[in-house]
Tab-separated table of N, CA, C and O in Angstrom:
chain	number	residue	atom	x	y	z
I	1	MET	N	8.220	-12.131	16.875
I	1	MET	CA	8.504	-11.908	15.313
I	1	MET	C	7.335	-10.672	14.831
I	1	MET	O	7.477	-9.937	14.275
I	2	GLU	N	6.183	-11.071	15.268
I	2	GLU	CA	5.093	-10.480	15.258
I	2	GLU	C	4.950	-8.880	15.660
I	2	GLU	O	4.481	-8.340	15.304
I	3	ASN	N	5.691	-8.916	17.142
I	3	ASN	CA	6.022	-7.600	17.714
I	3	ASN	C	6.453	-6.735	16.912
I	3	ASN	O	5.950	-5.221	16.806
I	4	LEU	N	7.592	-7.193	16.275
I	4	LEU	CA	8.349	-6.150	15.560
I	4	LEU	C	7.413	-5.624	14.180
I	4	LEU	O	7.898	-4.725	13.447
I	5	PHE	N	6.843	-6.760	13.417
I	5	PHE	CA	6.056	-6.699	12.268
I	5	PHE	C	4.755	-5.278	13.086
I	5	PHE	O	4.802	-4.202	12.215
I	6	ALA	N	4.462	-5.513	14.159
I	6	ALA	CA	3.646	-4.260	14.896
I	6	ALA	C	3.832	-2.741	14.879
I	6	ALA	O	3.617	-1.818	14.109
I	7	PHE	N	5.019	-2.832	15.259
I	7	PHE	CA	6.238	-1.712	15.369
I	7	PHE	C	6.360	-0.900	14.257
I	7	PHE	O	6.158	0.162	13.419
I	8	VAL	N	6.613	-1.824	12.891
I	8	VAL	CA	7.115	-1.263	11.793
I	8	VAL	C	5.719	-1.075	10.842
I	8	VAL	O	5.927	0.099	10.633
I	9	ILE	N	4.532	-1.104	11.333
I	9	ILE	CA	3.355	-1.050	10.773
I	9	ILE	C	3.039	0.287	11.454
I	9	ILE	O	2.720	1.061	10.265
I	10	GLY	N	3.225	0.343	12.382
I	10	GLY	CA	2.689	1.441	13.044
I	10	GLY	C	3.791	2.390	12.843
I	10	GLY	O	2.919	3.930	12.103
I	11	GLY	N	5.074	2.618	12.497
I	11	GLY	CA	5.797	3.485	11.956
I	11	GLY	C	5.641	3.602	10.385
I	11	GLY	O	5.228	5.002	9.896
I	12	LEU	N	5.128	2.560	9.964
I	12	LEU	CA	4.698	3.025	8.435
I	12	LEU	C	3.223	3.778	8.310
I	12	LEU	O	3.639	4.727	7.670
I	13	TYR	N	2.448	3.712	9.130
I	13	TYR	CA	1.484	4.507	9.286
I	13	TYR	C	1.211	5.872	9.441
I	13	TYR	O	0.970	6.619	8.524
I	14	ALA	N	2.574	5.957	10.609
I	14	ALA	CA	2.687	7.468	11.203
I	14	ALA	C	3.442	8.141	9.629
I	14	ALA	O	2.850	9.255	9.757
I	15	THR	N	3.989	7.485	9.566
I	15	THR	CA	5.200	7.981	8.241
I	15	THR	C	4.082	8.424	6.829
I	15	THR	O	3.878	9.876	6.547
I	16	ALA	N	3.098	7.466	6.786
I	16	ALA	CA	2.686	7.824	5.587
I	16	ALA	C	1.634	9.007	6.014
I	16	ALA	O	0.982	9.751	5.037
I	17	LEU	N	1.154	9.266	7.008
I	17	LEU	CA	0.279	10.240	7.635
I	17	LEU	C	0.477	11.462	7.518
I	17	LEU	O	-0.035	12.251	7.399
I	18	PHE	N	2.111	11.441	8.251
I	18	PHE	CA	2.206	12.583	8.079
I	18	PHE	C	2.766	13.452	6.657
I	18	PHE	O	2.946	14.400	6.292
I	19	MET	N	3.680	12.520	5.511
I	19	MET	CA	3.400	12.361	4.407
I	19	MET	C	2.371	13.537	3.974
I	19	MET	O	2.428	13.916	2.909
I	20	MET	N	1.340	12.842	4.341
I	20	MET	CA	0.103	12.939	3.096
I	20	MET	C	-0.542	14.407	3.709
I	20	MET	O	-1.421	15.045	3.394
I	21	LEU	N	-0.227	14.725	5.039
I	21	LEU	CA	-0.599	15.948	5.280
I	21	LEU	C	0.322	16.871	5.138
I	21	LEU	O	-0.127	18.085	5.472
I	22	ARG	N	1.391	16.555	4.242
I	22	ARG	CA	2.312	18.059	3.862
I	22	ARG	C	1.443	18.937	2.622
I	22	ARG	O	0.612	18.144	2.316
I	23	ARG	N	2.162	19.941	2.575
I	23	ARG	CA	1.148	20.642	1.458
I	23	ARG	C	1.517	20.310	0.243
I	23	ARG	O	1.283	20.651	-1.123
I	24	SER	N	2.765	19.882	-0.108
I	24	SER	CA	3.395	19.282	-1.293
I	24	SER	C	2.545	18.015	-2.088
I	24	SER	O	2.347	17.145	-1.179
I	25	ILE	N	2.521	18.213	-3.355
I	25	ILE	CA	1.618	17.056	-3.585
I	25	ILE	C	2.345	15.679	-4.088
I	25	ILE	O	1.639	14.509	-4.336
I	26	VAL	N	3.529	16.184	-4.167
I	26	VAL	CA	4.727	15.014	-4.768
I	26	VAL	C	4.614	14.164	-3.370
I	26	VAL	O	4.532	12.888	-3.454
I	27	LYS	N	4.798	15.190	-2.102
I	27	LYS	CA	4.830	13.740	-0.776
I	27	LYS	C	3.123	13.464	-0.319
I	27	LYS	O	3.165	12.402	0.366
I	28	LEU	N	2.315	13.854	-0.901
I	28	LEU	CA	1.335	13.590	-0.674
I	28	LEU	C	1.198	11.911	-1.419
I	28	LEU	O	0.635	11.001	-1.147
I	29	VAL	N	1.364	11.762	-2.889
I	29	VAL	CA	1.801	10.721	-3.500
I	29	VAL	C	2.575	9.728	-2.943
I	29	VAL	O	2.763	8.457	-3.062
I	30	ILE	N	3.454	9.997	-2.426
I	30	ILE	CA	4.471	8.901	-1.483
I	30	ILE	C	4.176	9.037	-0.193
I	30	ILE	O	4.197	7.512	0.050
I	31	GLY	N	3.241	9.528	0.353
I	31	GLY	CA	2.495	9.000	1.622
I	31	GLY	C	1.866	7.893	1.152
I	31	GLY	O	1.397	7.216	1.927
I	32	LEU	N	1.213	7.940	-0.027
I	32	LEU	CA	-0.054	7.088	-0.471
I	32	LEU	C	0.683	5.853	-0.659
I	32	LEU	O	0.452	4.719	-0.375
I	33	MET	N	1.743	5.831	-1.631
I	33	MET	CA	2.775	4.469	-1.588
I	33	MET	C	2.576	3.671	-0.239
I	33	MET	O	2.648	2.767	-0.123
I	34	ILE	N	3.394	4.752	0.690
I	34	ILE	CA	3.751	4.146	1.878
I	34	ILE	C	2.806	3.518	2.812
I	34	ILE	O	2.628	2.584	3.162
I	35	LEU	N	1.384	3.885	2.992
I	35	LEU	CA	0.394	3.652	2.893
I	35	LEU	C	-0.227	2.347	2.458
I	35	LEU	O	-0.639	1.816	3.235
I	36	SER	N	-0.323	2.688	1.139
I	36	SER	CA	-0.409	1.346	0.649
I	36	SER	C	0.319	0.074	0.644
I	36	SER	O	0.442	-1.529	0.958
I	37	ASN	N	1.757	0.361	0.951
I	37	ASN	CA	2.938	-0.778	1.746
I	37	ASN	C	2.620	-1.112	3.106
I	37	ASN	O	2.519	-2.274	3.458
I	38	ALA	N	2.059	-0.606	3.924
I	38	ALA	CA	1.701	-0.759	5.425
I	38	ALA	C	0.414	-1.154	5.402
I	38	ALA	O	0.495	-2.487	6.376
I	39	ALA	N	-0.420	-0.892	4.992
I	39	ALA	CA	-1.870	-2.162	4.866
I	39	ALA	C	-1.168	-3.391	3.973
I	39	ALA	O	-1.748	-4.294	4.399
I	40	ASN	N	-0.705	-3.804	3.232
I	40	ASN	CA	0.020	-4.997	2.797
I	40	ASN	C	0.743	-6.030	3.545
I	40	ASN	O	0.646	-6.838	3.801
I	41	LEU	N	1.375	-4.747	4.592
I	41	LEU	CA	2.114	-5.545	5.588
I	41	LEU	C	1.021	-5.808	6.299
I	41	LEU	O	1.321	-7.101	7.352
I	42	LEU	N	0.131	-5.468	7.034
I	42	LEU	CA	-0.884	-5.683	7.719
I	42	LEU	C	-1.443	-6.561	7.471
I	42	LEU	O	-1.635	-7.442	8.526
I	43	ILE	N	-1.923	-6.979	6.550
I	43	ILE	CA	-3.016	-8.233	5.491
I	43	ILE	C	-1.787	-9.308	5.888
I	43	ILE	O	-2.212	-10.576	6.010
I	44	PHE	N	-0.822	-9.292	5.761
I	44	PHE	CA	0.180	-10.348	5.342
I	44	PHE	C	0.397	-10.904	6.850
I	44	PHE	O	0.774	-11.935	7.183
I	45	THR	N	0.618	-9.626	8.274
I	45	THR	CA	1.287	-10.238	9.441
I	45	THR	C	-0.525	-10.839	9.991
I	45	THR	O	-0.235	-11.609	10.507
I	46	GLY	N	-1.131	-10.128	9.411
I	46	GLY	CA	-2.887	-10.580	9.917
I	46	GLY	C	-3.035	-12.076	9.891
I	46	GLY	O	-3.874	-12.560	10.195
I	47	GLY	N	-2.476	-12.776	8.618
I	47	GLY	CA	-2.817	-13.607	7.722
I	47	GLY	C	-1.972	-15.166	8.558
I	47	GLY	O	-2.046	-16.209	8.882
I	48	GLY	N	-0.802	-14.423	9.469
I	48	GLY	CA	0.082	-15.754	10.157
I	48	GLY	C	1.439	-15.435	9.365
I	48	GLY	O	1.249	-15.706	8.413
I	49	LEU	N	2.381	-15.591	10.340
I	49	LEU	CA	3.842	-15.912	10.050
I	49	LEU	C	4.411	-17.129	10.109
I	49	LEU	O	5.000	-17.582	11.113
I	50	VAL	N	3.529	-18.156	9.516
I	50	VAL	CA	4.291	-19.842	9.395
I	50	VAL	C	4.573	-20.057	7.961
I	50	VAL	O	4.149	-19.423	6.964
I	51	ARG	N	5.374	-20.650	8.287
I	51	ARG	CA	6.102	-21.219	6.700
I	51	ARG	C	5.614	-22.527	6.808
I	51	ARG	O	5.299	-23.652	7.736
I	52	GLY	N	4.938	-22.770	5.669
I	52	GLY	CA	3.957	-24.479	5.707
I	52	GLY	C	4.481	-24.869	3.928
I	52	GLY	O	4.607	-24.028	3.260
I	53	ALA	N	3.746	-26.230	4.000
I	53	ALA	CA	3.740	-26.501	2.271
I	53	ALA	C	2.325	-25.607	1.634
I	53	ALA	O	1.612	-25.015	1.968
I	54	PRO	N	2.523	-25.797	0.522
I	54	PRO	CA	1.369	-25.262	0.035
I	54	PRO	C	0.119	-26.093	-0.168
I	54	PRO	O	0.258	-27.253	0.347
I	55	PRO	N	-1.271	-25.366	0.000
I	55	PRO	CA	-2.527	-26.047	0.096
I	55	PRO	C	-3.105	-26.903	-0.767
I	55	PRO	O	-4.074	-26.617	-1.336
I	56	LEU	N	-2.309	-28.170	-0.600
I	56	LEU	CA	-2.522	-29.059	-1.835
I	56	LEU	C	-3.294	-30.394	-1.066
I	56	LEU	O	-2.558	-30.385	0.051
I	57	ILE	N	-4.165	-30.702	-1.471
I	57	ILE	CA	-4.833	-32.035	-0.863
I	57	ILE	C	-4.232	-33.096	-1.162
I	57	ILE	O	-4.678	-33.406	-2.620
I	58	PRO	N	-3.639	-34.501	-0.713
I	58	PRO	CA	-3.322	-35.857	-1.300
I	58	PRO	C	-4.882	-36.539	-1.818
I	58	PRO	O	-5.557	-36.133	-1.200
I	59	GLU	N	-4.349	-37.213	-2.965
I	59	GLU	CA	-5.441	-37.797	-3.438
I	59	GLU	C	-5.653	-38.587	-2.796
I	59	GLU	O	-5.095	-39.354	-1.440
I	60	GLY	N	-7.542	-38.929	-2.326
I	60	GLY	CA	-7.543	-39.855	-1.507
I	60	GLY	C	-8.342	-39.336	-0.277
I	60	GLY	O	-8.577	-39.866	0.618
I	61	LEU	N	-7.720	-37.985	-0.250
I	61	LEU	CA	-8.127	-37.312	1.418
I	61	LEU	C	-9.008	-36.716	1.333
I	61	LEU	O	-9.255	-35.761	0.306
I	62	TYR	N	-9.358	-35.837	2.370
I	62	TYR	CA	-10.323	-34.575	1.834
I	62	TYR	C	-10.057	-33.315	3.010
I	62	TYR	O	-10.418	-32.389	2.682
I	63	HIS	N	-9.199	-33.223	3.488
I	63	HIS	CA	-8.121	-32.142	3.974
I	63	HIS	C	-6.501	-32.143	3.844
I	63	HIS	O	-5.883	-33.255	3.671
I	64	PRO	N	-6.143	-31.584	3.521
I	64	PRO	CA	-4.435	-31.114	3.758
I	64	PRO	C	-4.020	-31.721	4.928
I	64	PRO	O	-4.420	-31.746	5.856
I	65	VAL	N	-2.476	-32.342	4.815
I	65	VAL	CA	-1.981	-33.083	5.982
I	65	VAL	C	-0.868	-31.912	6.346
I	65	VAL	O	-0.013	-31.559	5.378
I	66	GLY	N	-0.668	-31.901	7.767
I	66	GLY	CA	0.501	-30.845	8.475
I	66	GLY	C	-0.057	-29.296	7.958
I	66	GLY	O	-0.944	-29.007	8.154
I	67	ALA	N	0.968	-28.342	8.484
I	67	ALA	CA	1.230	-27.330	8.691
I	67	ALA	C	0.744	-26.975	7.030
I	67	ALA	O	2.101	-27.096	5.783
I	68	ILE	N	0.307	-25.893	6.724
I	68	ILE	CA	-0.103	-25.272	5.275
I	68	ILE	C	-0.265	-23.822	5.552
I	68	ILE	O	-0.259	-23.594	6.383
I	69	ALA	N	0.005	-23.127	4.080
I	69	ALA	CA	0.598	-21.561	4.141
I	69	ALA	C	-0.955	-21.192	3.416
I	69	ALA	O	-1.906	-22.063	3.008
I	70	ASP	N	-1.425	-20.209	4.493
I	70	ASP	CA	-3.006	-19.611	4.112
I	70	ASP	C	-3.141	-19.051	2.656
I	70	ASP	O	-2.199	-17.837	2.271
I	71	PRO	N	-3.375	-19.265	1.508
I	71	PRO	CA	-3.519	-18.456	0.259
I	71	PRO	C	-4.171	-17.157	0.267
I	71	PRO	O	-4.008	-16.359	-0.615
I	72	LEU	N	-5.241	-17.316	1.049
I	72	LEU	CA	-5.853	-15.880	1.149
I	72	LEU	C	-4.848	-14.889	1.572
I	72	LEU	O	-5.407	-13.442	0.705
I	73	PRO	N	-4.201	-14.481	2.318
I	73	PRO	CA	-3.935	-13.107	2.368
I	73	PRO	C	-2.659	-12.801	1.502
I	73	PRO	O	-2.675	-11.690	1.058
I	74	GLN	N	-2.213	-13.812	0.931
I	74	GLN	CA	-1.406	-13.594	-0.552
I	74	GLN	C	-1.959	-13.639	-1.893
I	74	GLN	O	-1.445	-12.436	-2.349
I	75	ALA	N	-3.209	-13.715	-1.623
I	75	ALA	CA	-4.475	-13.153	-2.768
I	75	ALA	C	-4.705	-11.802	-2.809
I	75	ALA	O	-4.544	-10.800	-3.737
I	76	LEU	N	-4.832	-11.619	-1.768
I	76	LEU	CA	-5.394	-10.131	-1.170
I	76	LEU	C	-4.229	-9.383	-1.308
I	76	LEU	O	-4.188	-7.657	-1.934
I	77	ILE	N	-3.366	-9.322	-1.123
I	77	ILE	CA	-1.631	-8.767	-1.065
I	77	ILE	C	-1.721	-8.733	-2.480
I	77	ILE	O	-1.271	-7.464	-2.967
I	78	LEU	N	-1.340	-9.640	-3.481
I	78	LEU	CA	-1.273	-9.448	-4.789
I	78	LEU	C	-2.239	-8.411	-5.437
I	78	LEU	O	-2.139	-7.584	-6.071
I	79	THR	N	-3.330	-8.672	-5.233
I	79	THR	CA	-4.448	-7.879	-5.919
I	79	THR	C	-4.334	-6.260	-5.324
I	79	THR	O	-4.596	-5.499	-6.089
I	80	ALA	N	-4.366	-6.054	-3.750
I	80	ALA	CA	-3.804	-4.760	-3.598
I	80	ALA	C	-2.348	-4.498	-4.135
I	80	ALA	O	-2.578	-3.010	-4.439
I	81	ILE	N	-1.242	-4.518	-4.461
I	81	ILE	CA	-0.273	-4.431	-5.455
I	81	ILE	C	-0.647	-3.913	-6.560
I	81	ILE	O	-0.438	-3.131	-7.015
I	82	VAL	N	-1.115	-4.400	-7.351
I	82	VAL	CA	-1.840	-4.477	-8.158
I	82	VAL	C	-2.448	-2.997	-8.342
I	82	VAL	O	-2.655	-1.995	-9.162
I	83	ILE	N	-3.433	-2.492	-7.473
I	83	ILE	CA	-4.502	-1.653	-7.751
I	83	ILE	C	-3.593	-0.447	-7.244
I	83	ILE	O	-4.128	0.422	-7.318
I	84	SER	N	-2.795	-0.685	-6.316
I	84	SER	CA	-2.269	0.237	-5.987
I	84	SER	C	-1.197	0.883	-6.829
I	84	SER	O	-0.880	2.322	-6.739
I	85	PHE	N	-0.737	-0.096	-7.954
I	85	PHE	CA	0.082	0.438	-8.891
I	85	PHE	C	-0.670	1.364	-9.742
I	85	PHE	O	-0.156	2.274	-9.930
I	86	GLY	N	-1.771	0.748	-10.303
I	86	GLY	CA	-2.496	1.685	-10.870
I	86	GLY	C	-3.245	2.904	-10.299
I	86	GLY	O	-3.162	3.748	-11.457
I	87	VAL	N	-3.127	2.854	-9.154
I	87	VAL	CA	-3.725	4.241	-8.345
I	87	VAL	C	-2.806	5.319	-8.205
I	87	VAL	O	-2.616	6.766	-8.407
I	88	LEU	N	-1.308	4.521	-8.245
I	88	LEU	CA	-0.211	5.427	-8.280
I	88	LEU	C	0.219	6.006	-9.758
I	88	LEU	O	0.719	7.058	-9.967
I	89	ALA	N	-0.134	4.832	-10.715
I	89	ALA	CA	0.177	5.615	-11.665
I	89	ALA	C	-0.677	6.590	-12.554
I	89	ALA	O	-0.487	7.684	-12.850
I	90	PHE	N	-1.562	6.769	-11.702
I	90	PHE	CA	-2.988	7.882	-12.296
I	90	PHE	C	-2.480	9.057	-11.161
I	90	PHE	O	-2.319	10.021	-12.161
I	91	ALA	N	-1.908	8.702	-10.071
I	91	ALA	CA	-1.567	10.242	-9.261
I	91	ALA	C	-0.705	10.705	-9.819
I	91	ALA	O	-0.747	11.975	-9.872
I	92	VAL	N	0.287	9.899	-10.566
I	92	VAL	CA	1.378	10.649	-11.232
I	92	VAL	C	1.314	11.401	-12.150
I	92	VAL	O	1.647	12.541	-12.260
I	93	VAL	N	0.087	10.558	-13.190
I	93	VAL	CA	-0.290	11.500	-14.147
I	93	VAL	C	-1.322	12.677	-14.105
I	93	VAL	O	-0.899	13.864	-14.815
I	94	LEU	N	-2.104	12.852	-12.795
I	94	LEU	CA	-2.634	13.793	-12.630
I	94	LEU	C	-1.826	15.330	-12.135
I	94	LEU	O	-2.054	15.821	-12.275
I	95	ILE	N	-0.562	14.787	-11.502
I	95	ILE	CA	0.044	15.668	-10.740
I	95	ILE	C	1.031	16.189	-11.818
I	95	ILE	O	1.101	17.326	-12.062
I	96	HIS	N	1.333	15.743	-12.662
I	96	HIS	CA	2.088	15.916	-13.999
I	96	HIS	C	1.266	17.280	-14.453
I	96	HIS	O	1.882	18.271	-14.555
I	97	ARG	N	0.174	16.440	-14.994
I	97	ARG	CA	-1.086	17.806	-16.018
I	97	ARG	C	-0.950	18.848	-14.738
I	97	ARG	O	-1.160	19.957	-15.405
I	98	ALA	N	-1.281	18.444	-13.532
I	98	ALA	CA	-1.492	19.890	-12.772
I	98	ALA	C	-0.463	20.927	-12.429
I	98	ALA	O	-0.577	21.846	-12.485
I	99	TYR	N	0.798	20.133	-12.238
I	99	TYR	CA	2.151	21.241	-12.725
I	99	TYR	C	2.337	21.954	-14.012
I	99	TYR	O	2.517	22.843	-13.620
I	100	GLU	N	1.807	21.381	-15.119
I	100	GLU	CA	1.974	22.114	-16.191
I	100	GLU	C	0.817	22.940	-16.353
I	100	GLU	O	1.087	24.105	-16.800
I	101	VAL	N	-0.453	22.895	-15.486
I	101	VAL	CA	-1.314	24.292	-15.689
I	101	VAL	C	-1.108	25.133	-14.629
I	101	VAL	O	-0.890	26.303	-15.116
I	102	ILE	N	-0.799	24.577	-13.327
I	102	ILE	CA	-0.718	25.627	-12.561
I	102	ILE	C	0.839	26.032	-12.522
I	102	ILE	O	0.965	27.214	-11.788
I	103	GLY	N	1.851	25.534	-12.605
I	103	GLY	CA	3.249	25.599	-12.211
I	103	GLY	C	3.679	25.211	-11.118
I	103	GLY	O	5.014	26.057	-10.760
I	104	ALA	N	2.765	24.831	-9.594
I	104	ALA	CA	3.214	24.607	-8.593
I	104	ALA	C	2.781	23.335	-8.233
I	104	ALA	O	1.652	22.817	-8.355
I	105	ASP	N	3.561	22.951	-7.072
I	105	ASP	CA	2.999	21.773	-6.504
I	105	ASP	C	2.552	21.574	-5.239
I	105	ASP	O	2.175	21.003	-4.419
I	106	ASP	N	2.416	22.610	-4.418
I	106	ASP	CA	2.058	23.244	-3.548
I	106	ASP	C	0.289	23.652	-3.501
I	106	ASP	O	-0.499	23.609	-4.331
I	107	MET	N	-0.282	22.688	-2.125
I	107	MET	CA	-1.712	22.640	-2.362
I	107	MET	C	-2.410	23.268	-2.352
I	107	MET	O	-3.850	24.161	-2.873
I	108	ASN	N	-1.905	24.507	-1.766
I	108	ASN	CA	-2.451	26.033	-1.307
I	108	ASN	C	-2.595	26.741	-2.851
I	108	ASN	O	-3.601	27.354	-3.168
I	109	GLU	N	-1.621	26.670	-3.484
I	109	GLU	CA	-1.737	27.650	-4.811
I	109	GLU	C	-2.837	26.607	-5.639
I	109	GLU	O	-3.451	27.396	-6.602
I	110	MET	N	-2.696	25.486	-5.673
I	110	MET	CA	-3.898	24.547	-6.227
I	110	MET	C	-5.319	25.022	-6.156
I	110	MET	O	-6.271	25.226	-6.784
I	111	LYS	N	-5.224	25.276	-5.047
I	111	LYS	CA	-6.806	25.829	-3.960
I	111	LYS	C	-7.289	26.792	-4.544
I	111	LYS	O	-8.177	27.246	-4.924
I	112	SER	N	-6.444	28.010	-4.832
I	112	SER	CA	-6.976	29.392	-5.568
I	112	SER	C	-7.078	29.490	-6.815
I	112	SER	O	-7.257	30.777	-7.372
I	113	THR	N	-6.560	28.499	-7.487
I	113	THR	CA	-6.763	28.506	-9.176
I	113	THR	C	-8.336	28.587	-9.671
I	113	THR	O	-8.947	27.833	-9.278
I	114	ASP	N	-8.530	28.926	-10.470
I	114	ASP	CA	-9.854	29.001	-11.644
I	114	ASP	C	-9.624	28.011	-12.667
I	114	ASP	O	-10.275	28.530	-13.280
I	115	SER	N	-8.332	27.280	-13.170
I	115	SER	CA	-7.964	27.029	-14.144
I	115	SER	C	-8.623	25.511	-14.384
I	115	SER	O	-8.873	25.051	-13.701
C-alpha cells in the first residue's frame, strides 16, 4: 500500500511542479494547492499507515498497551492544512488585485508593467 502512495505522491509533485512552471498565475496557485496536498500526503505516509487505538495510557501503567496511532503526523498535517488554506486565500486575493490593475494573468505581462 505504501508503494502505491509513493507513486501517487510522486505524481502529485510532478503535476504541481508542471502547473507552477506555467505562465498563468491561476495555474501557479493550482500548482501550489496540489503541492501542499502532496506534502500532506507525504507526511501522512511517512508517519506509517497503521490502524491503531488512540495513544491513551491506562491508569497504573507507564506506556500504552498494543498498537497505537502516532498523533504527531496527524497534528502536523492539521497545522499544514490551516497554513496552506491561509496562503491560498492570500494568493487568491493577490491574484485578483493584480488582475484588476494589469488586466491579464500572464506572468510575462506582469513583469513588464511599472504599476
